[in-house]
PDB file of C-alpha atoms in Angstrom:
ATOM      1  CA  MET A   1     165.658  81.623 -28.281  1.00  0.00           C
ATOM      2  CA  ALA A   2     168.234  79.689 -30.310  1.00  0.00           C
ATOM      3  CA  SER A   3     170.336  81.597 -32.816  1.00  0.00           C
ATOM      4  CA  PHE A   4     173.395  80.951 -34.930  1.00  0.00           C
ATOM      5  CA  ASP A   5     175.490  83.566 -33.162  1.00  0.00           C
ATOM      6  CA  GLY A   6     178.956  82.281 -34.052  1.00  0.00           C
ATOM      7  CA  PRO A   7     181.259  83.753 -36.704  1.00  0.00           C
ATOM      8  CA  LYS A   8     179.708  84.649 -40.053  1.00  0.00           C
ATOM      9  CA  PHE A   9     181.730  83.819 -43.160  1.00  0.00           C
ATOM     10  CA  LYS A  10     181.435  85.303 -46.637  1.00  0.00           C
ATOM     11  CA  MET A  11     181.230  82.883 -49.539  1.00  0.00           C
ATOM     12  CA  THR A  12     182.523  83.476 -53.062  1.00  0.00           C
ATOM     13  CA  ASP A  13     179.080  84.513 -54.349  1.00  0.00           C
ATOM     14  CA  GLY A  14     178.802  87.255 -51.722  1.00  0.00           C
ATOM     15  CA  SER A  15     176.385  85.362 -49.485  1.00  0.00           C
ATOM     16  CA  TYR A  16     177.126  84.565 -45.842  1.00  0.00           C
ATOM     17  CA  VAL A  17     177.051  81.390 -43.792  1.00  0.00           C
ATOM     18  CA  GLN A  18     176.199  81.873 -40.118  1.00  0.00           C
ATOM     19  CA  THR A  19     177.731  79.328 -37.735  1.00  0.00           C
ATOM     20  CA  LYS A  20     177.219  77.857 -34.303  1.00  0.00           C
ATOM     21  CA  THR A  21     179.494  75.529 -32.318  1.00  0.00           C
ATOM     22  CA  ILE A  22     178.017  73.599 -29.387  1.00  0.00           C
ATOM     23  CA  ASP A  23     179.782  71.414 -26.851  1.00  0.00           C
ATOM     24  CA  VAL A  24     176.989  68.948 -26.213  1.00  0.00           C
ATOM     25  CA  GLY A  25     176.425  67.742 -22.670  1.00  0.00           C
ATOM     26  CA  SER A  26     173.867  65.350 -21.244  1.00  0.00           C
ATOM     27  CA  SER A  27     171.340  68.164 -20.741  1.00  0.00           C
ATOM     28  CA  THR A  28     172.095  70.302 -23.811  1.00  0.00           C
ATOM     29  CA  ASP A  29     169.014  71.146 -25.866  1.00  0.00           C
ATOM     30  CA  ILE A  30     169.899  71.194 -29.558  1.00  0.00           C
ATOM     31  CA  SER A  31     166.348  70.801 -30.860  1.00  0.00           C
ATOM     32  CA  GLN A  32     165.855  74.477 -31.736  1.00  0.00           C
ATOM     33  CA  TYR A  33     169.081  74.574 -33.763  1.00  0.00           C
ATOM     34  CA  LEU A  34     168.018  71.468 -35.674  1.00  0.00           C
ATOM     35  CA  SER A  35     164.648  73.116 -36.346  1.00  0.00           C
ATOM     36  CA  LEU A  36     166.394  76.184 -37.779  1.00  0.00           C
ATOM     37  CA  LEU A  37     168.462  73.950 -40.057  1.00  0.00           C
ATOM     38  CA  ARG A  38     165.337  72.155 -41.231  1.00  0.00           C
ATOM     39  CA  GLU A  39     163.595  75.454 -41.936  1.00  0.00           C
ATOM     40  CA  ASP A  40     166.555  76.784 -43.918  1.00  0.00           C
ATOM     41  CA  SER A  41     166.798  73.553 -45.893  1.00  0.00           C
ATOM     42  CA  ILE A  42     163.159  73.906 -46.913  1.00  0.00           C
ATOM     43  CA  LEU A  43     163.426  77.574 -47.822  1.00  0.00           C
ATOM     44  CA  ASN A  44     166.850  77.555 -49.477  1.00  0.00           C
ATOM     45  CA  GLY A  45     168.078  74.079 -50.283  1.00  0.00           C
ATOM     46  CA  ASN A  46     165.663  71.527 -51.768  1.00  0.00           C
ATOM     47  CA  ARG A  47     165.129  70.119 -48.253  1.00  0.00           C
ATOM     48  CA  ALA A  48     168.785  69.039 -48.117  1.00  0.00           C
ATOM     49  CA  VAL A  49     171.043  69.129 -45.060  1.00  0.00           C
ATOM     50  CA  ILE A  50     174.727  68.445 -45.678  1.00  0.00           C
ATOM     51  CA  PHE A  51     176.271  66.221 -43.023  1.00  0.00           C
ATOM     52  CA  ASP A  52     179.737  65.116 -42.042  1.00  0.00           C
ATOM     53  CA  VAL A  53     180.896  63.174 -38.985  1.00  0.00           C
ATOM     54  CA  CYS A  54     184.166  62.541 -37.165  1.00  0.00           C
ATOM     55  CA  TRP A  55     185.147  59.537 -35.060  1.00  0.00           C
ATOM     56  CA  ASP A  56     187.284  58.726 -32.057  1.00  0.00           C
ATOM     57  CA  VAL A  57     189.156  55.443 -32.222  1.00  0.00           C
ATOM     58  CA  GLY A  58     189.349  53.320 -29.084  1.00  0.00           C
ATOM     59  CA  CYS A  59     192.633  51.689 -30.084  1.00  0.00           C
ATOM     60  CA  PRO A  60     194.849  54.130 -32.000  1.00  0.00           C
ATOM     61  CA  GLU A  61     197.228  51.402 -33.086  1.00  0.00           C
ATOM     62  CA  THR A  62     194.363  49.771 -35.011  1.00  0.00           C
ATOM     63  CA  GLU A  63     193.056  52.679 -37.041  1.00  0.00           C
ATOM     64  CA  THR A  64     190.870  50.812 -39.482  1.00  0.00           C
ATOM     65  CA  LYS A  65     187.122  50.828 -39.837  1.00  0.00           C
ATOM     66  CA  THR A  66     187.024  47.050 -39.660  1.00  0.00           C
ATOM     67  CA  LYS A  67     186.961  46.967 -35.858  1.00  0.00           C
ATOM     68  CA  THR A  68     183.755  48.921 -35.625  1.00  0.00           C
ATOM     69  CA  SER A  69     183.298  48.564 -31.873  1.00  0.00           C
ATOM     70  CA  GLU A  70     186.353  50.737 -31.319  1.00  0.00           C
ATOM     71  CA  TRP A  71     184.897  53.743 -33.174  1.00  0.00           C
ATOM     72  CA  SER A  72     182.827  56.331 -31.320  1.00  0.00           C
ATOM     73  CA  LEU A  73     181.133  59.381 -32.799  1.00  0.00           C
ATOM     74  CA  SER A  74     182.937  62.550 -31.680  1.00  0.00           C
ATOM     75  CA  SER A  75     181.438  65.365 -33.754  1.00  0.00           C
ATOM     76  CA  VAL A  76     178.736  66.127 -36.292  1.00  0.00           C
ATOM     77  CA  LYS A  77     178.660  68.966 -38.823  1.00  0.00           C
ATOM     78  CA  LEU A  78     175.319  69.945 -40.347  1.00  0.00           C
ATOM     79  CA  SER A  79     175.066  72.590 -43.059  1.00  0.00           C
ATOM     80  CA  THR A  80     172.476  74.319 -45.207  1.00  0.00           C
ATOM     81  CA  ARG A  81     172.869  77.204 -47.632  1.00  0.00           C
ATOM     82  CA  ASN A  82     172.948  79.811 -44.861  1.00  0.00           C
ATOM     83  CA  LEU A  83     173.768  77.883 -41.680  1.00  0.00           C
ATOM     84  CA  CYS A  84     176.493  75.615 -40.315  1.00  0.00           C
ATOM     85  CA  LEU A  85     176.125  73.783 -36.995  1.00  0.00           C
ATOM     86  CA  PHE A  86     179.120  72.028 -35.447  1.00  0.00           C
ATOM     87  CA  LEU A  87     178.341  69.664 -32.574  1.00  0.00           C
ATOM     88  CA  ARG A  88     181.172  68.426 -30.356  1.00  0.00           C
ATOM     89  CA  LEU A  89     179.850  65.330 -28.630  1.00  0.00           C
ATOM     90  CA  PRO A  90     180.658  63.874 -25.204  1.00  0.00           C
ATOM     91  CA  LYS A  91     183.532  61.433 -24.847  1.00  0.00           C
ATOM     92  CA  PRO A  92     182.482  58.721 -24.730  1.00  0.00           C
ATOM     93  CA  PHE A  93     179.371  59.315 -26.784  1.00  0.00           C
ATOM     94  CA  HIS A  94     176.441  58.508 -24.489  1.00  0.00           C
ATOM     95  CA  ASP A  95     173.772  57.652 -27.075  1.00  0.00           C
ATOM     96  CA  ASN A  96     171.441  60.092 -25.316  1.00  0.00           C
ATOM     97  CA  LEU A  97     171.005  62.621 -28.130  1.00  0.00           C
ATOM     98  CA  LYS A  98     167.385  61.807 -28.888  1.00  0.00           C
ATOM     99  CA  ASP A  99     166.832  65.044 -30.809  1.00  0.00           C
ATOM    100  CA  LEU A 100     169.704  64.195 -33.146  1.00  0.00           C
ATOM    101  CA  TYR A 101     168.387  60.661 -33.639  1.00  0.00           C
ATOM    102  CA  ARG A 102     164.929  61.993 -34.505  1.00  0.00           C
ATOM    103  CA  PHE A 103     166.406  64.584 -36.858  1.00  0.00           C
ATOM    104  CA  PHE A 104     168.380  61.981 -38.776  1.00  0.00           C
ATOM    105  CA  ALA A 105     165.285  59.759 -38.958  1.00  0.00           C
ATOM    106  CA  SER A 106     163.165  62.511 -40.536  1.00  0.00           C
ATOM    107  CA  LYS A 107     161.546  61.615 -43.856  1.00  0.00           C
ATOM    108  CA  PHE A 108     161.196  65.309 -44.708  1.00  0.00           C
ATOM    109  CA  VAL A 109     164.937  66.012 -44.958  1.00  0.00           C
ATOM    110  CA  THR A 110     167.494  64.619 -47.397  1.00  0.00           C
ATOM    111  CA  PHE A 111     170.890  64.185 -45.757  1.00  0.00           C
ATOM    112  CA  VAL A 112     173.627  64.674 -48.319  1.00  0.00           C
ATOM    113  CA  GLY A 113     177.261  63.706 -47.800  1.00  0.00           C
ATOM    114  CA  VAL A 114     180.496  62.781 -49.540  1.00  0.00           C
ATOM    115  CA  GLN A 115     181.780  59.178 -49.361  1.00  0.00           C
ATOM    116  CA  ILE A 116     179.323  58.357 -46.593  1.00  0.00           C
ATOM    117  CA  GLU A 117     178.847  54.580 -46.828  1.00  0.00           C
ATOM    118  CA  ASP A 118     181.314  53.656 -44.056  1.00  0.00           C
ATOM    119  CA  ASP A 119     179.933  56.403 -41.810  1.00  0.00           C
ATOM    120  CA  LEU A 120     176.364  55.190 -42.281  1.00  0.00           C
ATOM    121  CA  ASP A 121     177.431  51.656 -41.345  1.00  0.00           C
ATOM    122  CA  LEU A 122     179.305  52.862 -38.243  1.00  0.00           C
ATOM    123  CA  LEU A 123     176.416  55.056 -37.100  1.00  0.00           C
ATOM    124  CA  ARG A 124     174.034  52.123 -37.357  1.00  0.00           C
ATOM    125  CA  GLU A 125     176.312  49.462 -35.863  1.00  0.00           C
ATOM    126  CA  ASN A 126     177.893  51.466 -33.025  1.00  0.00           C
ATOM    127  CA  HIS A 127     175.097  53.862 -32.052  1.00  0.00           C
ATOM    128  CA  SER A 128     171.902  52.407 -33.561  1.00  0.00           C
ATOM    129  CA  LEU A 129     171.591  55.714 -35.377  1.00  0.00           C
ATOM    130  CA  VAL A 130     169.886  55.401 -38.737  1.00  0.00           C
ATOM    131  CA  ILE A 131     169.796  58.173 -41.318  1.00  0.00           C
ATOM    132  CA  ARG A 132     166.527  57.486 -43.067  1.00  0.00           C
ATOM    133  CA  ASN A 133     167.108  59.441 -46.259  1.00  0.00           C
ATOM    134  CA  ALA A 134     170.821  59.696 -47.110  1.00  0.00           C
ATOM    135  CA  ILE A 135     172.440  60.374 -50.465  1.00  0.00           C
ATOM    136  CA  ASN A 136     176.078  60.055 -51.492  1.00  0.00           C
ATOM    137  CA  VAL A 137     176.383  63.170 -53.646  1.00  0.00           C
ATOM    138  CA  GLY A 138     179.521  61.843 -55.333  1.00  0.00           C
ATOM    139  CA  LYS A 139     177.665  58.789 -56.584  1.00  0.00           C
ATOM    140  CA  LEU A 140     174.843  61.022 -57.790  1.00  0.00           C
ATOM    141  CA  ALA A 141     177.333  63.258 -59.617  1.00  0.00           C
ATOM    142  CA  ALA A 142     179.016  60.262 -61.234  1.00  0.00           C
ATOM    143  CA  LYS A 143     175.690  59.038 -62.587  1.00  0.00           C
ATOM    144  CA  ALA A 144     174.502  62.479 -63.697  1.00  0.00           C
ATOM    145  CA  ARG A 145     177.759  63.378 -65.446  1.00  0.00           C
ATOM    146  CA  GLY A 146     178.638  59.909 -66.694  1.00  0.00           C
ATOM    147  CA  THR A 147     182.042  60.154 -64.979  1.00  0.00           C
ATOM    148  CA  LEU A 148     182.704  57.288 -62.572  1.00  0.00           C
ATOM    149  CA  VAL A 149     185.650  58.951 -60.820  1.00  0.00           C
ATOM    150  CA  LEU A 150     183.356  61.611 -59.289  1.00  0.00           C
ATOM    151  CA  GLU A 151     181.996  58.997 -56.881  1.00  0.00           C
ATOM    152  CA  PHE A 152     185.394  58.626 -55.222  1.00  0.00           C
ATOM    153  CA  LEU A 153     186.424  62.276 -54.879  1.00  0.00           C
ATOM    154  CA  GLY A 154     186.567  64.229 -51.633  1.00  0.00           C
ATOM    155  CA  THR A 155     184.621  67.433 -51.004  1.00  0.00           C
ATOM    156  CA  ARG A 156     187.135  69.842 -52.492  1.00  0.00           C
ATOM    157  CA  GLU A 157     187.806  67.853 -55.643  1.00  0.00           C
ATOM    158  CA  LEU A 158     184.131  67.084 -56.215  1.00  0.00           C
ATOM    159  CA  ALA A 159     183.159  70.745 -55.864  1.00  0.00           C
ATOM    160  CA  HIS A 160     185.938  71.737 -58.242  1.00  0.00           C
ATOM    161  CA  ARG A 161     184.857  69.236 -60.904  1.00  0.00           C
ATOM    162  CA  VAL A 162     181.135  70.044 -60.658  1.00  0.00           C
ATOM    163  CA  LEU A 163     181.102  73.770 -59.872  1.00  0.00           C
ATOM    164  CA  TRP A 164     184.485  75.110 -61.003  1.00  0.00           C
ATOM    165  CA  SER A 165     184.285  77.382 -57.951  1.00  0.00           C
ATOM    166  CA  ASP A 166     187.023  79.603 -56.539  1.00  0.00           C
ATOM    167  CA  LEU A 167     188.546  77.407 -53.815  1.00  0.00           C
ATOM    168  CA  SER A 168     191.467  79.682 -52.928  1.00  0.00           C
ATOM    169  CA  ARG A 169     190.209  80.498 -49.410  1.00  0.00           C
ATOM    170  CA  LEU A 170     189.632  76.848 -48.557  1.00  0.00           C
ATOM    171  CA  ASP A 171     193.031  75.941 -49.990  1.00  0.00           C
ATOM    172  CA  SER A 172     194.657  78.694 -47.927  1.00  0.00           C
ATOM    173  CA  ILE A 173     193.194  77.338 -44.685  1.00  0.00           C
ATOM    174  CA  GLU A 174     194.007  73.724 -45.471  1.00  0.00           C
ATOM    175  CA  ALA A 175     197.596  74.595 -46.404  1.00  0.00           C
ATOM    176  CA  LYS A 176     198.239  75.727 -42.814  1.00  0.00           C
ATOM    177  CA  TRP A 177     195.745  73.441 -41.087  1.00  0.00           C
ATOM    178  CA  ASP A 178     197.897  72.524 -38.093  1.00  0.00           C
ATOM    179  CA  GLU A 179     198.642  76.181 -37.363  1.00  0.00           C
ATOM    180  CA  ALA A 180     195.113  77.457 -38.061  1.00  0.00           C
ATOM    181  CA  GLY A 181     192.861  78.334 -35.144  1.00  0.00           C
ATOM    182  CA  ASP A 182     189.362  77.117 -34.298  1.00  0.00           C
ATOM    183  CA  GLU A 183     187.718  79.951 -36.227  1.00  0.00           C
ATOM    184  CA  GLU A 184     189.567  79.082 -39.435  1.00  0.00           C
ATOM    185  CA  HIS A 185     188.704  75.408 -38.982  1.00  0.00           C
ATOM    186  CA  LEU A 186     185.064  76.451 -38.589  1.00  0.00           C
ATOM    187  CA  GLU A 187     185.309  78.619 -41.706  1.00  0.00           C
ATOM    188  CA  ALA A 188     186.632  75.649 -43.679  1.00  0.00           C
ATOM    189  CA  ALA A 189     183.711  73.558 -42.423  1.00  0.00           C
ATOM    190  CA  ALA A 190     181.256  76.277 -43.467  1.00  0.00           C
ATOM    191  CA  ILE A 191     182.826  76.561 -46.923  1.00  0.00           C
ATOM    192  CA  GLU A 192     182.757  72.798 -47.471  1.00  0.00           C
ATOM    193  CA  GLY A 193     179.108  72.573 -46.438  1.00  0.00           C
ATOM    194  CA  TRP A 194     178.179  75.504 -48.689  1.00  0.00           C
ATOM    195  CA  LEU A 195     180.020  73.934 -51.635  1.00  0.00           C
ATOM    196  CA  ILE A 196     178.150  70.644 -51.309  1.00  0.00           C
ATOM    197  CA  VAL A 197     174.843  72.519 -51.019  1.00  0.00           C
ATOM    198  CA  ASN A 198     175.648  74.059 -54.390  1.00  0.00           C
ATOM    199  CA  VAL A 199     176.730  70.711 -55.879  1.00  0.00           C
ATOM    200  CA  TRP A 200     173.442  69.204 -54.715  1.00  0.00           C
ATOM    201  CA  ASP A 201     171.424  72.101 -56.106  1.00  0.00           C
ATOM    202  CA  GLN A 202     173.117  71.840 -59.485  1.00  0.00           C
ATOM    203  CA  LEU A 203     172.604  68.093 -59.713  1.00  0.00           C
ATOM    204  CA  SER A 204     168.963  68.452 -58.634  1.00  0.00           C
ATOM    205  CA  GLU A 205     168.085  70.885 -61.412  1.00  0.00           C
TER     206      GLU A 205
END
């Protein structure tokens, strides 16, 4: 039975985010983990799953998103209020993750991200992966608060402006990012996902 049996991290409100990291192979079954995320999003997060993606570039000397064919999906982070799933994908990405494709195509989940327009284009153009119901939370915040700059902020700055949360732990990890280990990188990912869950909840009230 699938479980989020990775490190558990305490958030500033005293709650915990349970994590799981998976190195995805051609036969890896991630469906049960995606089901747990969906269940937690329904119970604890207005049906929202926070997503973030990372890319490998085929030609490092041309690191722009204009040459889309050179970009390949390398990892996906999916978060809810209580869970954080980090998927490290095969290199090259084999376009065989049918469970992930179906999950992103679900009409019952809202996928929330920060500055996601380029990522949505790359997912569609390079991997024929369409996120059916995606929301740029920065754009939503800008409209709700009447402050245009919110649309263009990164995760940390957006959370600070909307929530005024204690970001000292995240700042501590990011200040020594190159020296930090995998567990601290995972903790930062869990914190960022949890922050955007809370931004989304506040804007959805």
